[in-house]
Amino acid sequence: MIKSIKEDINSIYERDPAARSRWEVLLCYSGLHAVIIHRLANKLWKADWKVTARWLSQVGRFLTGIEIHPAAEIGKRVLIDHGMGVVIGETAEVGDDCTIYHGVTLGGTSLSEGTKRHPTIGRNCIIGAGAKVLGAFTVGDNCRIGSNAVVIKPLPPDSTAVGNPARIVKRKDKKVDAEEQRQEKAIHDPKLHVRMAAYGFVANEEDPYAEKLKAMEQRLENQEKLIEELKEKVRN
């Protein structure tokens, strides 16, 4: 347990530029406190001390503003940044090195008891502030979910999703420069990943809906020019 706490502290200190010392992380980071309390509650839950586990999880909720069901599985080095309003449901699973911002919900859409109802989040994922991931599906490794996105379908590994309902955005076609190379490297490096994709935002990625709108605007502009040319010919 002590080893796990040290690992969590070191991970947060290395990934969060606002952290000035490991003591500050230990004393002031509510996300770390919530994870520590959850690990204790999870052990009690597995030992069949279920009411005690639920009570401890509610104490953690009162102290941190973060609600994690004691049955949820939380991986190593998970960073819950700011944290207020985070809700993680009973059958949710969060992989190693994930970053979860405030207002995130990992919720279920089924009321069937004893079934998998909540999402499974892969390793090294970023879930932006206010995002909702709803349902018993898998979000692949290295995914980024933008702030306020509502994800209701599985996401393949290495993808970025935005919007409501969430849709996968794609990288713009352009010559790869040094900045883009750093971003590609960051996808698989937890420390770089969270620094360069805070809140799930990554530069040089384009919403497919926005691309379609731009294409329609360009087509409309071309048609208007053609109409003006035809009008000019008719006048002459």
PDB file of C-alpha atoms in Angstrom:
ATOM      1  CA  MET A   1       0.000   0.000   0.000  1.00  0.00           C
ATOM      2  CA  ILE A   2       2.793   2.431   0.947  1.00  0.00           C
ATOM      3  CA  LYS A   3       4.660   1.555  -2.248  1.00  0.00           C
ATOM      4  CA  SER A   4       1.537   2.230  -4.301  1.00  0.00           C
ATOM      5  CA  ILE A   5       1.020   5.619  -2.609  1.00  0.00           C
ATOM      6  CA  LYS A   6       4.631   6.615  -3.311  1.00  0.00           C
ATOM      7  CA  GLU A   7       4.208   5.589  -6.924  1.00  0.00           C
ATOM      8  CA  ASP A   8       1.039   7.680  -7.210  1.00  0.00           C
ATOM      9  CA  ILE A   9       2.733  10.712  -5.621  1.00  0.00           C
ATOM     10  CA  ASN A  10       5.765  10.486  -7.924  1.00  0.00           C
ATOM     11  CA  SER A  11       3.542  10.100 -10.958  1.00  0.00           C
ATOM     12  CA  ILE A  12       1.437  13.164 -10.114  1.00  0.00           C
ATOM     13  CA  TYR A  13       4.513  15.252  -9.313  1.00  0.00           C
ATOM     14  CA  GLU A  14       6.128  14.368 -12.647  1.00  0.00           C
ATOM     15  CA  ARG A  15       2.972  14.847 -14.741  1.00  0.00           C
ATOM     16  CA  ASP A  16       1.379  17.952 -13.194  1.00  0.00           C
ATOM     17  CA  PRO A  17       3.323  21.195 -13.818  1.00  0.00           C
ATOM     18  CA  ALA A  18       1.417  22.853 -10.950  1.00  0.00           C
ATOM     19  CA  ALA A  19       2.940  20.475  -8.374  1.00  0.00           C
ATOM     20  CA  ARG A  20       5.879  22.140  -6.625  1.00  0.00           C
ATOM     21  CA  SER A  21       6.849  19.289  -4.332  1.00  0.00           C
ATOM     22  CA  ARG A  22       5.875  15.742  -3.403  1.00  0.00           C
ATOM     23  CA  TRP A  23       4.767  16.972   0.019  1.00  0.00           C
ATOM     24  CA  GLU A  24       2.364  19.351  -1.698  1.00  0.00           C
ATOM     25  CA  VAL A  25       0.970  16.442  -3.715  1.00  0.00           C
ATOM     26  CA  LEU A  26       0.503  14.323  -0.584  1.00  0.00           C
ATOM     27  CA  LEU A  27      -1.140  17.064   1.462  1.00  0.00           C
ATOM     28  CA  CYS A  28      -3.135  19.043  -1.090  1.00  0.00           C
ATOM     29  CA  TYR A  29      -4.245  16.800  -3.976  1.00  0.00           C
ATOM     30  CA  SER A  30      -7.803  15.596  -3.420  1.00  0.00           C
ATOM     31  CA  GLY A  31      -7.523  13.214  -6.366  1.00  0.00           C
ATOM     32  CA  LEU A  32      -4.709  11.371  -4.602  1.00  0.00           C
ATOM     33  CA  HIS A  33      -6.694  11.273  -1.347  1.00  0.00           C
ATOM     34  CA  ALA A  34      -9.713   9.848  -3.202  1.00  0.00           C
ATOM     35  CA  VAL A  35      -7.617   7.099  -4.793  1.00  0.00           C
ATOM     36  CA  ILE A  36      -6.010   6.164  -1.447  1.00  0.00           C
ATOM     37  CA  ILE A  37      -9.407   5.939   0.247  1.00  0.00           C
ATOM     38  CA  HIS A  38     -10.747   3.940  -2.685  1.00  0.00           C
ATOM     39  CA  ARG A  39      -7.943   1.394  -2.463  1.00  0.00           C
ATOM     40  CA  LEU A  40      -8.853   0.779   1.187  1.00  0.00           C
ATOM     41  CA  ALA A  41     -12.567   0.598   0.380  1.00  0.00           C
ATOM     42  CA  ASN A  42     -11.884  -1.791  -2.510  1.00  0.00           C
ATOM     43  CA  LYS A  43      -9.999  -4.157  -0.207  1.00  0.00           C
ATOM     44  CA  LEU A  44     -12.909  -4.095   2.253  1.00  0.00           C
ATOM     45  CA  TRP A  45     -15.360  -4.751  -0.597  1.00  0.00           C
ATOM     46  CA  LYS A  46     -13.384  -7.782  -1.783  1.00  0.00           C
ATOM     47  CA  ALA A  47     -13.217  -9.030   1.811  1.00  0.00           C
ATOM     48  CA  ASP A  48     -17.050  -8.947   1.809  1.00  0.00           C
ATOM     49  CA  TRP A  49     -17.239  -5.996   4.220  1.00  0.00           C
ATOM     50  CA  LYS A  50     -19.540  -4.318   1.757  1.00  0.00           C
ATOM     51  CA  VAL A  51     -21.433  -1.902   4.030  1.00  0.00           C
ATOM     52  CA  THR A  52     -18.170  -0.736   5.623  1.00  0.00           C
ATOM     53  CA  ALA A  53     -16.665  -0.312   2.155  1.00  0.00           C
ATOM     54  CA  ARG A  54     -19.635   1.777   0.992  1.00  0.00           C
ATOM     55  CA  TRP A  55     -19.468   3.866   4.164  1.00  0.00           C
ATOM     56  CA  LEU A  56     -15.746   4.522   3.633  1.00  0.00           C
ATOM     57  CA  SER A  57     -16.365   5.482   0.003  1.00  0.00           C
ATOM     58  CA  GLN A  58     -18.987   8.002   1.184  1.00  0.00           C
ATOM     59  CA  VAL A  59     -16.473   9.444   3.661  1.00  0.00           C
ATOM     60  CA  GLY A  60     -14.099   9.856   0.729  1.00  0.00           C
ATOM     61  CA  ARG A  61     -16.856  11.543  -1.275  1.00  0.00           C
ATOM     62  CA  PHE A  62     -17.555  13.969   1.583  1.00  0.00           C
ATOM     63  CA  LEU A  63     -13.853  14.829   2.004  1.00  0.00           C
ATOM     64  CA  THR A  64     -12.831  15.089  -1.652  1.00  0.00           C
ATOM     65  CA  GLY A  65     -15.946  15.653  -3.781  1.00  0.00           C
ATOM     66  CA  ILE A  66     -15.001  12.534  -5.762  1.00  0.00           C
ATOM     67  CA  GLU A  67     -17.302   9.510  -5.692  1.00  0.00           C
ATOM     68  CA  ILE A  68     -15.777   6.131  -6.536  1.00  0.00           C
ATOM     69  CA  HIS A  69     -17.783   2.987  -5.902  1.00  0.00           C
ATOM     70  CA  PRO A  70     -15.688   0.571  -3.816  1.00  0.00           C
ATOM     71  CA  ALA A  71     -16.173  -2.201  -6.401  1.00  0.00           C
ATOM     72  CA  ALA A  72     -14.655  -0.128  -9.223  1.00  0.00           C
ATOM     73  CA  GLU A  73     -11.182  -1.126 -10.370  1.00  0.00           C
ATOM     74  CA  ILE A  74      -8.646   1.719 -10.505  1.00  0.00           C
ATOM     75  CA  GLY A  75      -5.217   1.093 -12.043  1.00  0.00           C
ATOM     76  CA  LYS A  76      -1.790   2.330 -11.021  1.00  0.00           C
ATOM     77  CA  ARG A  77      -0.653   5.948 -11.283  1.00  0.00           C
ATOM     78  CA  VAL A  78      -4.131   7.285 -12.045  1.00  0.00           C
ATOM     79  CA  LEU A  79      -4.293  11.089 -11.807  1.00  0.00           C
ATOM     80  CA  ILE A  80      -7.652  12.636 -10.897  1.00  0.00           C
ATOM     81  CA  ASP A  81      -6.867  16.305 -11.516  1.00  0.00           C
ATOM     82  CA  HIS A  82      -8.921  18.899  -9.569  1.00  0.00           C
ATOM     83  CA  GLY A  83     -11.449  16.093  -9.190  1.00  0.00           C
ATOM     84  CA  MET A  84     -14.582  17.814  -7.903  1.00  0.00           C
ATOM     85  CA  GLY A  85     -17.686  16.115  -9.260  1.00  0.00           C
ATOM     86  CA  VAL A  86     -16.010  12.970 -10.584  1.00  0.00           C
ATOM     87  CA  VAL A  87     -18.271   9.884 -10.394  1.00  0.00           C
ATOM     88  CA  ILE A  88     -16.968   6.370 -11.128  1.00  0.00           C
ATOM     89  CA  GLY A  89     -19.562   3.607 -11.086  1.00  0.00           C
ATOM     90  CA  GLU A  90     -19.570   0.125  -9.601  1.00  0.00           C
ATOM     91  CA  THR A  91     -18.419  -1.943 -12.599  1.00  0.00           C
ATOM     92  CA  ALA A  92     -16.123   0.707 -14.089  1.00  0.00           C
ATOM     93  CA  GLU A  93     -12.470  -0.117 -14.749  1.00  0.00           C
ATOM     94  CA  VAL A  94      -9.732   2.478 -15.207  1.00  0.00           C
ATOM     95  CA  GLY A  95      -6.354   1.440 -16.627  1.00  0.00           C
ATOM     96  CA  ASP A  96      -2.865   2.450 -15.524  1.00  0.00           C
ATOM     97  CA  ASP A  97      -1.570   6.000 -16.112  1.00  0.00           C
ATOM     98  CA  CYS A  98      -4.966   7.516 -16.928  1.00  0.00           C
ATOM     99  CA  THR A  99      -5.807  11.172 -16.279  1.00  0.00           C
ATOM    100  CA  ILE A 100      -9.347  12.157 -15.290  1.00  0.00           C
ATOM    101  CA  TYR A 101     -10.385  15.788 -14.920  1.00  0.00           C
ATOM    102  CA  HIS A 102     -13.173  17.299 -12.800  1.00  0.00           C
ATOM    103  CA  GLY A 103     -16.815  16.664 -13.600  1.00  0.00           C
ATOM    104  CA  VAL A 104     -16.209  13.333 -15.344  1.00  0.00           C
ATOM    105  CA  THR A 105     -18.782  10.546 -15.084  1.00  0.00           C
ATOM    106  CA  LEU A 106     -18.046   6.900 -15.830  1.00  0.00           C
ATOM    107  CA  GLY A 107     -21.662   5.817 -15.695  1.00  0.00           C
ATOM    108  CA  GLY A 108     -23.966   2.958 -16.607  1.00  0.00           C
ATOM    109  CA  THR A 109     -27.016   2.895 -18.852  1.00  0.00           C
ATOM    110  CA  SER A 110     -28.393  -0.450 -17.651  1.00  0.00           C
ATOM    111  CA  LEU A 111     -30.274  -1.201 -14.445  1.00  0.00           C
ATOM    112  CA  SER A 112     -29.661  -4.980 -14.551  1.00  0.00           C
ATOM    113  CA  GLU A 113     -28.110  -6.112 -11.276  1.00  0.00           C
ATOM    114  CA  GLY A 114     -24.990  -8.247 -11.423  1.00  0.00           C
ATOM    115  CA  THR A 115     -24.032  -7.273 -14.979  1.00  0.00           C
ATOM    116  CA  LYS A 116     -21.287  -5.104 -16.417  1.00  0.00           C
ATOM    117  CA  ARG A 117     -22.903  -1.660 -16.630  1.00  0.00           C
ATOM    118  CA  HIS A 118     -20.028   0.818 -16.685  1.00  0.00           C
ATOM    119  CA  PRO A 119     -17.152   1.465 -19.110  1.00  0.00           C
ATOM    120  CA  THR A 120     -13.683  -0.023 -19.190  1.00  0.00           C
ATOM    121  CA  ILE A 121     -11.029   2.641 -19.778  1.00  0.00           C
ATOM    122  CA  GLY A 122      -7.730   1.475 -21.275  1.00  0.00           C
ATOM    123  CA  ARG A 123      -4.264   2.529 -20.208  1.00  0.00           C
ATOM    124  CA  ASN A 124      -2.850   6.039 -20.655  1.00  0.00           C
ATOM    125  CA  CYS A 125      -6.174   7.705 -21.491  1.00  0.00           C
ATOM    126  CA  ILE A 126      -7.166  11.325 -20.865  1.00  0.00           C
ATOM    127  CA  ILE A 127     -10.780  12.191 -20.057  1.00  0.00           C
ATOM    128  CA  GLY A 128     -11.419  15.937 -20.227  1.00  0.00           C
ATOM    129  CA  ALA A 129     -13.438  18.018 -17.777  1.00  0.00           C
ATOM    130  CA  GLY A 130     -17.172  17.355 -17.791  1.00  0.00           C
ATOM    131  CA  ALA A 131     -16.962  14.351 -20.125  1.00  0.00           C
ATOM    132  CA  LYS A 132     -19.469  11.508 -19.719  1.00  0.00           C
ATOM    133  CA  VAL A 133     -18.614   7.939 -20.681  1.00  0.00           C
ATOM    134  CA  LEU A 134     -21.850   5.974 -20.442  1.00  0.00           C
ATOM    135  CA  GLY A 135     -22.260   2.255 -20.981  1.00  0.00           C
ATOM    136  CA  ALA A 136     -20.578  -1.136 -20.720  1.00  0.00           C
ATOM    137  CA  PHE A 137     -18.040  -0.762 -23.505  1.00  0.00           C
ATOM    138  CA  THR A 138     -14.279  -0.328 -23.848  1.00  0.00           C
ATOM    139  CA  VAL A 139     -12.269   2.806 -24.485  1.00  0.00           C
ATOM    140  CA  GLY A 140      -8.966   1.695 -26.006  1.00  0.00           C
ATOM    141  CA  ASP A 141      -5.465   2.498 -24.782  1.00  0.00           C
ATOM    142  CA  ASN A 142      -4.057   6.002 -25.374  1.00  0.00           C
ATOM    143  CA  CYS A 143      -7.458   7.586 -26.118  1.00  0.00           C
ATOM    144  CA  ARG A 144      -8.301  11.243 -25.518  1.00  0.00           C
ATOM    145  CA  ILE A 145     -11.828  12.351 -24.715  1.00  0.00           C
ATOM    146  CA  GLY A 146     -12.428  16.086 -25.024  1.00  0.00           C
ATOM    147  CA  SER A 147     -14.073  18.225 -22.377  1.00  0.00           C
ATOM    148  CA  ASN A 148     -17.881  17.832 -22.170  1.00  0.00           C
ATOM    149  CA  ALA A 149     -17.900  14.981 -24.702  1.00  0.00           C
ATOM    150  CA  VAL A 150     -20.584  12.314 -24.251  1.00  0.00           C
ATOM    151  CA  VAL A 151     -19.209   8.914 -25.242  1.00  0.00           C
ATOM    152  CA  ILE A 152     -21.820   6.185 -25.763  1.00  0.00           C
ATOM    153  CA  LYS A 153     -19.898   3.829 -28.078  1.00  0.00           C
ATOM    154  CA  PRO A 154     -16.520   2.035 -27.921  1.00  0.00           C
ATOM    155  CA  LEU A 155     -13.416   3.951 -28.960  1.00  0.00           C
ATOM    156  CA  PRO A 156     -10.496   2.273 -30.747  1.00  0.00           C
ATOM    157  CA  PRO A 157      -6.989   2.714 -29.320  1.00  0.00           C
ATOM    158  CA  ASP A 158      -5.101   5.952 -30.062  1.00  0.00           C
ATOM    159  CA  SER A 159      -8.236   7.920 -30.968  1.00  0.00           C
ATOM    160  CA  THR A 160      -9.580  11.325 -29.935  1.00  0.00           C
ATOM    161  CA  ALA A 161     -13.313  11.887 -29.417  1.00  0.00           C
ATOM    162  CA  VAL A 162     -15.226  15.157 -29.041  1.00  0.00           C
ATOM    163  CA  GLY A 163     -18.827  16.349 -29.056  1.00  0.00           C
ATOM    164  CA  ASN A 164     -22.270  15.133 -28.008  1.00  0.00           C
ATOM    165  CA  PRO A 165     -22.660  12.385 -28.986  1.00  0.00           C
ATOM    166  CA  ALA A 166     -18.896  11.964 -29.216  1.00  0.00           C
ATOM    167  CA  ARG A 167     -17.333  11.400 -32.613  1.00  0.00           C
ATOM    168  CA  ILE A 168     -13.756  10.555 -33.480  1.00  0.00           C
ATOM    169  CA  VAL A 169     -11.723  13.410 -34.900  1.00  0.00           C
ATOM    170  CA  LYS A 170      -8.827  12.870 -37.256  1.00  0.00           C
ATOM    171  CA  ARG A 171      -5.469  14.524 -37.676  1.00  0.00           C
ATOM    172  CA  LYS A 172      -5.126  17.070 -40.437  1.00  0.00           C
ATOM    173  CA  ASP A 173      -3.063  15.999 -43.452  1.00  0.00           C
ATOM    174  CA  LYS A 174       0.077  18.081 -43.295  1.00  0.00           C
ATOM    175  CA  LYS A 175       3.820  17.801 -43.309  1.00  0.00           C
ATOM    176  CA  VAL A 176       5.036  16.320 -40.045  1.00  0.00           C
ATOM    177  CA  ASP A 177       7.075  18.868 -38.086  1.00  0.00           C
ATOM    178  CA  ALA A 178       8.959  18.667 -34.793  1.00  0.00           C
ATOM    179  CA  GLU A 179       5.879  19.632 -32.766  1.00  0.00           C
ATOM    180  CA  GLU A 180       3.801  16.878 -34.352  1.00  0.00           C
ATOM    181  CA  GLN A 181       6.559  14.337 -33.779  1.00  0.00           C
ATOM    182  CA  ARG A 182       6.499  15.248 -30.079  1.00  0.00           C
ATOM    183  CA  GLN A 183       2.733  14.770 -30.045  1.00  0.00           C
ATOM    184  CA  GLU A 184       3.038  11.347 -31.649  1.00  0.00           C
ATOM    185  CA  LYS A 185       5.616  10.364 -29.037  1.00  0.00           C
ATOM    186  CA  ALA A 186       3.367  11.717 -26.270  1.00  0.00           C
ATOM    187  CA  ILE A 187       0.546   9.342 -27.214  1.00  0.00           C
ATOM    188  CA  HIS A 188       2.441   6.430 -25.685  1.00  0.00           C
ATOM    189  CA  ASP A 189       4.266   8.299 -22.907  1.00  0.00           C
ATOM    190  CA  PRO A 190       2.013   8.995 -19.884  1.00  0.00           C
ATOM    191  CA  LYS A 191       4.056  11.998 -18.722  1.00  0.00           C
ATOM    192  CA  LEU A 192       4.198  13.705 -22.106  1.00  0.00           C
ATOM    193  CA  HIS A 193       0.665  12.614 -22.944  1.00  0.00           C
ATOM    194  CA  VAL A 194      -0.977  14.517 -20.101  1.00  0.00           C
ATOM    195  CA  ARG A 195       1.233  17.599 -20.529  1.00  0.00           C
ATOM    196  CA  MET A 196       0.613  17.915 -24.277  1.00  0.00           C
ATOM    197  CA  ALA A 197      -3.042  16.845 -24.318  1.00  0.00           C
ATOM    198  CA  ALA A 198      -4.513  18.562 -21.273  1.00  0.00           C
ATOM    199  CA  TYR A 199      -8.295  18.178 -21.066  1.00  0.00           C
ATOM    200  CA  GLY A 200      -8.134  15.857 -24.080  1.00  0.00           C
ATOM    201  CA  PHE A 201      -7.255  18.702 -26.466  1.00  0.00           C
ATOM    202  CA  VAL A 202      -4.578  18.109 -29.097  1.00  0.00           C
ATOM    203  CA  ALA A 203      -3.551  20.526 -31.824  1.00  0.00           C
ATOM    204  CA  ASN A 204      -3.731  19.594 -35.516  1.00  0.00           C
ATOM    205  CA  GLU A 205      -6.801  17.422 -35.148  1.00  0.00           C
ATOM    206  CA  GLU A 206      -9.991  18.205 -37.023  1.00  0.00           C
ATOM    207  CA  ASP A 207     -13.613  17.401 -36.280  1.00  0.00           C
ATOM    208  CA  PRO A 208     -15.040  15.588 -39.342  1.00  0.00           C
ATOM    209  CA  TYR A 209     -18.281  17.578 -39.017  1.00  0.00           C
ATOM    210  CA  ALA A 210     -16.294  20.810 -39.089  1.00  0.00           C
ATOM    211  CA  GLU A 211     -14.459  19.590 -42.192  1.00  0.00           C
ATOM    212  CA  LYS A 212     -17.777  18.895 -43.936  1.00  0.00           C
ATOM    213  CA  LEU A 213     -19.075  22.348 -43.046  1.00  0.00           C
ATOM    214  CA  LYS A 214     -15.906  23.958 -44.416  1.00  0.00           C
ATOM    215  CA  ALA A 215     -16.262  21.954 -47.622  1.00  0.00           C
ATOM    216  CA  MET A 216     -19.894  23.063 -47.962  1.00  0.00           C
ATOM    217  CA  GLU A 217     -18.930  26.693 -47.367  1.00  0.00           C
ATOM    218  CA  GLN A 218     -16.247  26.460 -50.040  1.00  0.00           C
ATOM    219  CA  ARG A 219     -18.669  24.863 -52.484  1.00  0.00           C
ATOM    220  CA  LEU A 220     -21.267  27.563 -51.801  1.00  0.00           C
ATOM    221  CA  GLU A 221     -18.678  30.265 -52.344  1.00  0.00           C
ATOM    222  CA  ASN A 222     -17.674  28.695 -55.682  1.00  0.00           C
ATOM    223  CA  GLN A 223     -21.313  28.471 -56.760  1.00  0.00           C
ATOM    224  CA  GLU A 224     -21.915  32.123 -55.904  1.00  0.00           C
ATOM    225  CA  LYS A 225     -18.910  33.129 -58.007  1.00  0.00           C
ATOM    226  CA  LEU A 226     -20.202  31.037 -60.905  1.00  0.00           C
ATOM    227  CA  ILE A 227     -23.666  32.625 -60.634  1.00  0.00           C
ATOM    228  CA  GLU A 228     -22.125  36.118 -60.673  1.00  0.00           C
ATOM    229  CA  GLU A 229     -20.104  35.223 -63.768  1.00  0.00           C
ATOM    230  CA  LEU A 230     -23.217  33.918 -65.541  1.00  0.00           C
ATOM    231  CA  LYS A 231     -25.141  37.067 -64.611  1.00  0.00           C
ATOM    232  CA  GLU A 232     -22.335  39.184 -66.033  1.00  0.00           C
ATOM    233  CA  LYS A 233     -22.421  37.239 -69.315  1.00  0.00           C
ATOM    234  CA  VAL A 234     -26.212  37.645 -69.570  1.00  0.00           C
ATOM    235  CA  ARG A 235     -25.907  41.420 -69.099  1.00  0.00           C
ATOM    236  CA  ASN A 236     -23.330  41.655 -71.855  1.00  0.00           C
TER     237      ASN A 236
END
